[in-house]
Coordinates of C-alpha atoms in Angstrom, one line a residue:
M1089 CA 96.2 114.7 103.4
M1090 CA 98.6 111.8 103.3
Q1091 CA 97.0 110.2 100.2
M1092 CA 95.0 111.4 97.2
R1093 CA 92.9 109.4 94.8
L1094 CA 93.9 109.5 91.1
D1095 CA 91.6 107.8 88.6
L1096 CA 93.8 106.6 85.8
A1097 CA 92.5 104.7 82.8
G1098 CA 89.5 103.6 84.9
E1099 CA 91.6 102.3 87.8
H1100 CA 91.5 103.7 91.3
M1101 CA 95.1 104.6 92.3
L1102 CA 96.5 106.5 95.3
A1103 CA 99.2 109.1 95.3
L1104 CA 101.0 108.8 98.6
Q1105 CA 102.7 111.5 100.6
C1106 CA 105.8 109.3 100.7
R1107 CA 106.1 109.8 96.9
A1108 CA 104.8 106.3 96.0
L1109 CA 101.8 105.3 94.0
A1110 CA 99.5 102.5 95.3
W1111 CA 97.2 100.4 93.2
P1112 CA 94.9 98.9 95.8
A1113 CA 93.0 96.5 93.5
R1114 CA 96.3 94.8 92.7
R1115 CA 98.0 95.3 96.0
V1116 CA 100.9 96.9 94.1
L1117 CA 103.1 99.8 95.1
L1118 CA 105.1 101.7 92.5
I1119 CA 108.0 104.0 93.0
S1120 CA 110.6 105.6 90.7
D1121 CA 114.1 107.0 91.0
L1122 CA 115.3 105.6 94.4
H1123 CA 118.9 106.3 93.4
M1124 CA 120.5 104.1 96.1
G1125 CA 124.1 104.8 96.7
K1126 CA 124.0 108.4 95.4
A1127 CA 125.6 109.8 98.6
Q1128 CA 128.6 107.4 98.3
V1129 CA 129.0 108.2 94.6
F1130 CA 129.2 111.9 95.5
R1131 CA 131.5 111.3 98.4
Q1132 CA 133.8 109.3 96.1
A1133 CA 133.9 112.3 93.9
G1134 CA 134.8 114.6 96.8
V1135 CA 131.4 116.1 97.3
A1136 CA 130.2 116.1 100.9
M1137 CA 126.9 114.4 101.5
P1138 CA 125.4 113.0 104.7
E1139 CA 125.1 109.3 105.4
G1140 CA 122.0 107.3 106.1
S1141 CA 119.7 108.6 103.3
D1142 CA 119.3 105.1 101.8
A1143 CA 118.2 103.6 105.1
R1144 CA 115.7 106.3 105.7
D1145 CA 114.3 106.0 102.2
L1146 CA 113.9 102.3 102.5
E1147 CA 112.2 102.7 105.9
R1148 CA 109.7 105.1 104.3
L1149 CA 109.2 102.5 101.5
A1150 CA 108.7 99.7 104.0
A1151 CA 106.1 101.7 105.9
A1152 CA 104.1 102.3 102.7
I1153 CA 104.2 98.6 101.7
E1154 CA 103.0 97.6 105.1
A1155 CA 100.3 100.3 105.4
H1156 CA 98.8 99.3 102.0
R1157 CA 99.4 95.5 102.4
C1158 CA 101.2 95.3 99.1
D1159 CA 102.3 92.0 97.6
R1160 CA 104.2 93.5 94.8
L1161 CA 106.7 96.3 94.5
I1162 CA 107.5 97.8 91.1
L1163 CA 110.6 100.0 90.8
L1164 CA 110.3 102.2 87.7
G1165 CA 114.0 102.6 87.1
D1166 CA 117.1 104.3 88.5
T1167 CA 116.9 102.2 91.6
V1168 CA 120.7 102.5 91.8
H1169 CA 122.5 105.8 91.2
G1170 CA 126.0 104.8 90.1
A1171 CA 129.1 102.6 90.4
T1172 CA 130.1 102.0 94.0
T1173 CA 132.4 99.6 95.9
L1174 CA 131.3 96.1 96.9
D1175 CA 131.2 97.2 100.6
A1176 CA 129.0 100.3 99.9
P1177 CA 126.5 100.7 102.8
W1178 CA 123.5 100.8 100.5
R1179 CA 124.1 97.2 99.5
S1180 CA 123.6 95.8 103.0
V1181 CA 120.7 98.2 103.6
W1182 CA 119.0 97.0 100.5
Q1183 CA 119.7 93.4 101.3
S1184 CA 118.2 93.8 104.7
F1185 CA 115.1 95.4 103.2
V1186 CA 114.7 92.5 100.8
S1187 CA 115.2 89.9 103.6
R1188 CA 112.5 91.7 105.7
H1189 CA 110.1 91.4 102.8
A1190 CA 110.9 87.9 101.6
Q1191 CA 107.3 87.4 100.3
L1192 CA 107.3 90.6 98.3
D1193 CA 107.5 90.2 94.5
I1194 CA 110.0 92.9 93.4
V1195 CA 110.2 93.9 89.8
A1196 CA 112.8 96.5 88.7
L1197 CA 112.6 98.3 85.4
V1198 CA 116.1 99.1 84.1
G1199 CA 116.7 102.9 84.1
N1200 CA 119.6 104.8 82.6
H1201 CA 121.5 104.8 86.0
D1202 CA 120.9 101.1 86.7
R1203 CA 123.4 100.1 84.0
H1204 CA 126.1 100.8 86.6
D1205 CA 125.0 97.9 88.8
R1206 CA 122.5 95.6 87.2
H1207 CA 124.0 92.6 89.1
A1208 CA 123.0 93.9 92.5
L1209 CA 119.4 94.3 91.3
A1210 CA 119.3 91.1 89.3
A1211 CA 120.1 89.1 92.5
T1212 CA 117.1 90.5 94.4
A1213 CA 114.5 91.5 91.8
T1214 CA 113.1 90.5 88.4
L1215 CA 114.6 92.9 85.8
V1216 CA 112.6 94.1 82.8
D1217 CA 112.9 97.0 80.4
Q1218 CA 109.2 97.8 80.6
L1219 CA 106.1 96.1 81.9
D1220 CA 102.5 95.9 80.6
L1221 CA 99.9 95.6 83.4
Q1222 CA 96.6 96.4 81.7
P1223 CA 95.5 99.1 81.4
F1224 CA 99.0 100.5 82.1
R1225 CA 102.4 100.5 80.4
L1226 CA 105.1 100.9 83.0
R1227 CA 108.3 102.5 81.8
H1228 CA 111.3 104.4 83.2
F1229 CA 111.2 107.1 80.5
P1230 CA 108.0 109.0 79.8
S1231 CA 106.5 108.1 76.4
V1232 CA 107.9 111.2 74.7
L1233 CA 110.4 113.7 76.0
N1234 CA 108.2 116.7 75.5
L1235 CA 105.6 114.9 77.6
R1236 CA 102.7 115.5 75.3
P1237 CA 101.7 111.9 74.2
Q1238 CA 98.6 111.2 72.1
A1239 CA 95.8 110.1 74.3
S1240 CA 94.9 107.3 71.9
N1241 CA 98.3 105.9 71.0
G1242 CA 97.1 102.3 71.5
S1243 CA 100.0 101.5 73.9
G1244 CA 98.1 101.9 77.2
F1245 CA 98.3 104.6 79.8
V1246 CA 101.9 105.2 80.7
I1247 CA 103.3 105.4 84.2
A1248 CA 106.9 106.5 84.3
G1249 CA 109.6 108.4 86.2
H1250 CA 113.0 109.6 85.2
L1251 CA 112.2 113.4 85.2
H1252 CA 112.1 114.0 89.0
P1253 CA 109.2 116.5 88.4
L1254 CA 108.9 119.5 90.7
V1255 CA 106.2 122.2 91.0
E1256 CA 107.0 125.7 92.0
L1257 CA 104.7 127.2 94.7
V1258 CA 105.0 130.7 96.1
D1259 CA 104.4 131.3 99.8
S1260 CA 105.0 134.7 101.6
G1261 CA 107.1 135.7 98.7
R1262 CA 109.3 132.6 98.8
I1263 CA 109.5 130.1 95.9
H1264 CA 109.3 126.5 97.0
R1265 CA 110.1 123.7 94.6
L1266 CA 108.3 120.5 95.7
P1267 CA 108.2 117.0 94.3
C1268 CA 105.0 116.3 92.5
F1269 CA 102.9 113.7 90.7
W1270 CA 102.3 115.0 87.2
A1271 CA 99.3 113.5 85.5
Q1272 CA 98.5 114.1 81.8
P1273 CA 95.7 112.7 79.6
S1274 CA 97.6 109.5 78.8
Q1275 CA 100.5 109.3 81.3
L1276 CA 101.6 109.9 84.9
V1277 CA 105.1 110.9 85.9
L1278 CA 106.0 109.9 89.4
P1279 CA 108.1 112.1 91.7
A1280 CA 111.6 110.8 92.5
F1281 CA 111.4 108.6 95.6
G1282 CA 115.0 109.1 96.7
S1283 CA 115.4 111.9 99.2
T1284 CA 118.8 113.0 97.8
T1285 CA 117.5 113.6 94.3
R1286 CA 117.1 117.0 92.7
G1287 CA 114.6 117.8 89.9
Q1288 CA 113.2 120.3 87.6
P1289 CA 109.8 122.2 87.4
V1290 CA 107.1 120.7 85.3
A1291 CA 106.0 122.5 82.1
R1292 CA 102.3 121.9 82.6
V1293 CA 99.4 122.8 80.4
E1294 CA 95.7 123.4 81.2
D1295 CA 94.6 119.7 81.2
D1296 CA 97.4 118.5 83.4
R1297 CA 96.8 117.5 87.0
V1298 CA 99.7 118.3 89.4
V1299 CA 99.8 117.0 93.0
A1300 CA 102.5 118.5 95.2
V1301 CA 104.2 116.6 97.9
T1302 CA 104.6 118.9 100.9
P1303 CA 106.0 118.2 104.4
A1304 CA 102.5 118.4 105.7
G1305 CA 100.9 116.1 103.0
L1306 CA 99.6 116.3 99.5
L1307 CA 98.3 119.4 97.8
E1308 CA 96.6 119.6 94.5
V1309 CA 97.9 122.6 92.6
P1310 CA 95.2 124.6 90.7
R1311 CA 95.3 124.3 86.9
R1312 CA 96.6 127.1 84.8
A1313 CA 97.3 127.4 81.1
G1314 CA 100.8 127.6 79.7
P1315 CA 102.7 126.4 76.6
P1316 CA 104.4 123.1 76.9
R1317 CA 108.2 123.2 77.1
R1318 CA 110.6 120.5 76.0
V1319 CA 112.2 118.8 79.0
N1320 CA 115.3 116.6 78.8
R1321 CA 117.3 114.7 81.4

């Protein structure tokens, strides 16, 4: 299954196998934690990383935009990973993407990593700290770090990123850590869109819904009880 319906705050949303969230009624696509330029930041620090990940990620993003006929792209923070040189490859790749989608309204929430290069984003997207699109409040950070917000906090259903959630699945005795969509009573945490990102397992409880992103498609993980655990990034 390449997409899975999520009913959030009365809205029909689609979790996509590419790690994006589509809002068909508004023709909006949401992603978080693209982390462009991460490979170069690591290479500058002497850590070997392959090239081309940013181009591949943006091709995946472009395919989702076109498949769902989106008019608006909302980046939920950490679009940029860190400080890079002015000739960093990700800049030209991003500019090419923006040029190819000239009619696309791009809104970028400012994440903790984006402080390294706000100017690159400001030239191509509308920058905001958070965005209210009823019935949702879009943020980079989840509403509380222990991820147990009150369902009736009056601020709208939160859609956020930042945590790079993973779910652990066991197959033939091997543990696989897979990106996932982590839905709770009043918020959804998106998986990191960037293919070079790492993450951490979710600390789910019984009323959570977790949808794993596997190479073959999306898989809903059966619910199980367990105590919440504080998660920090």
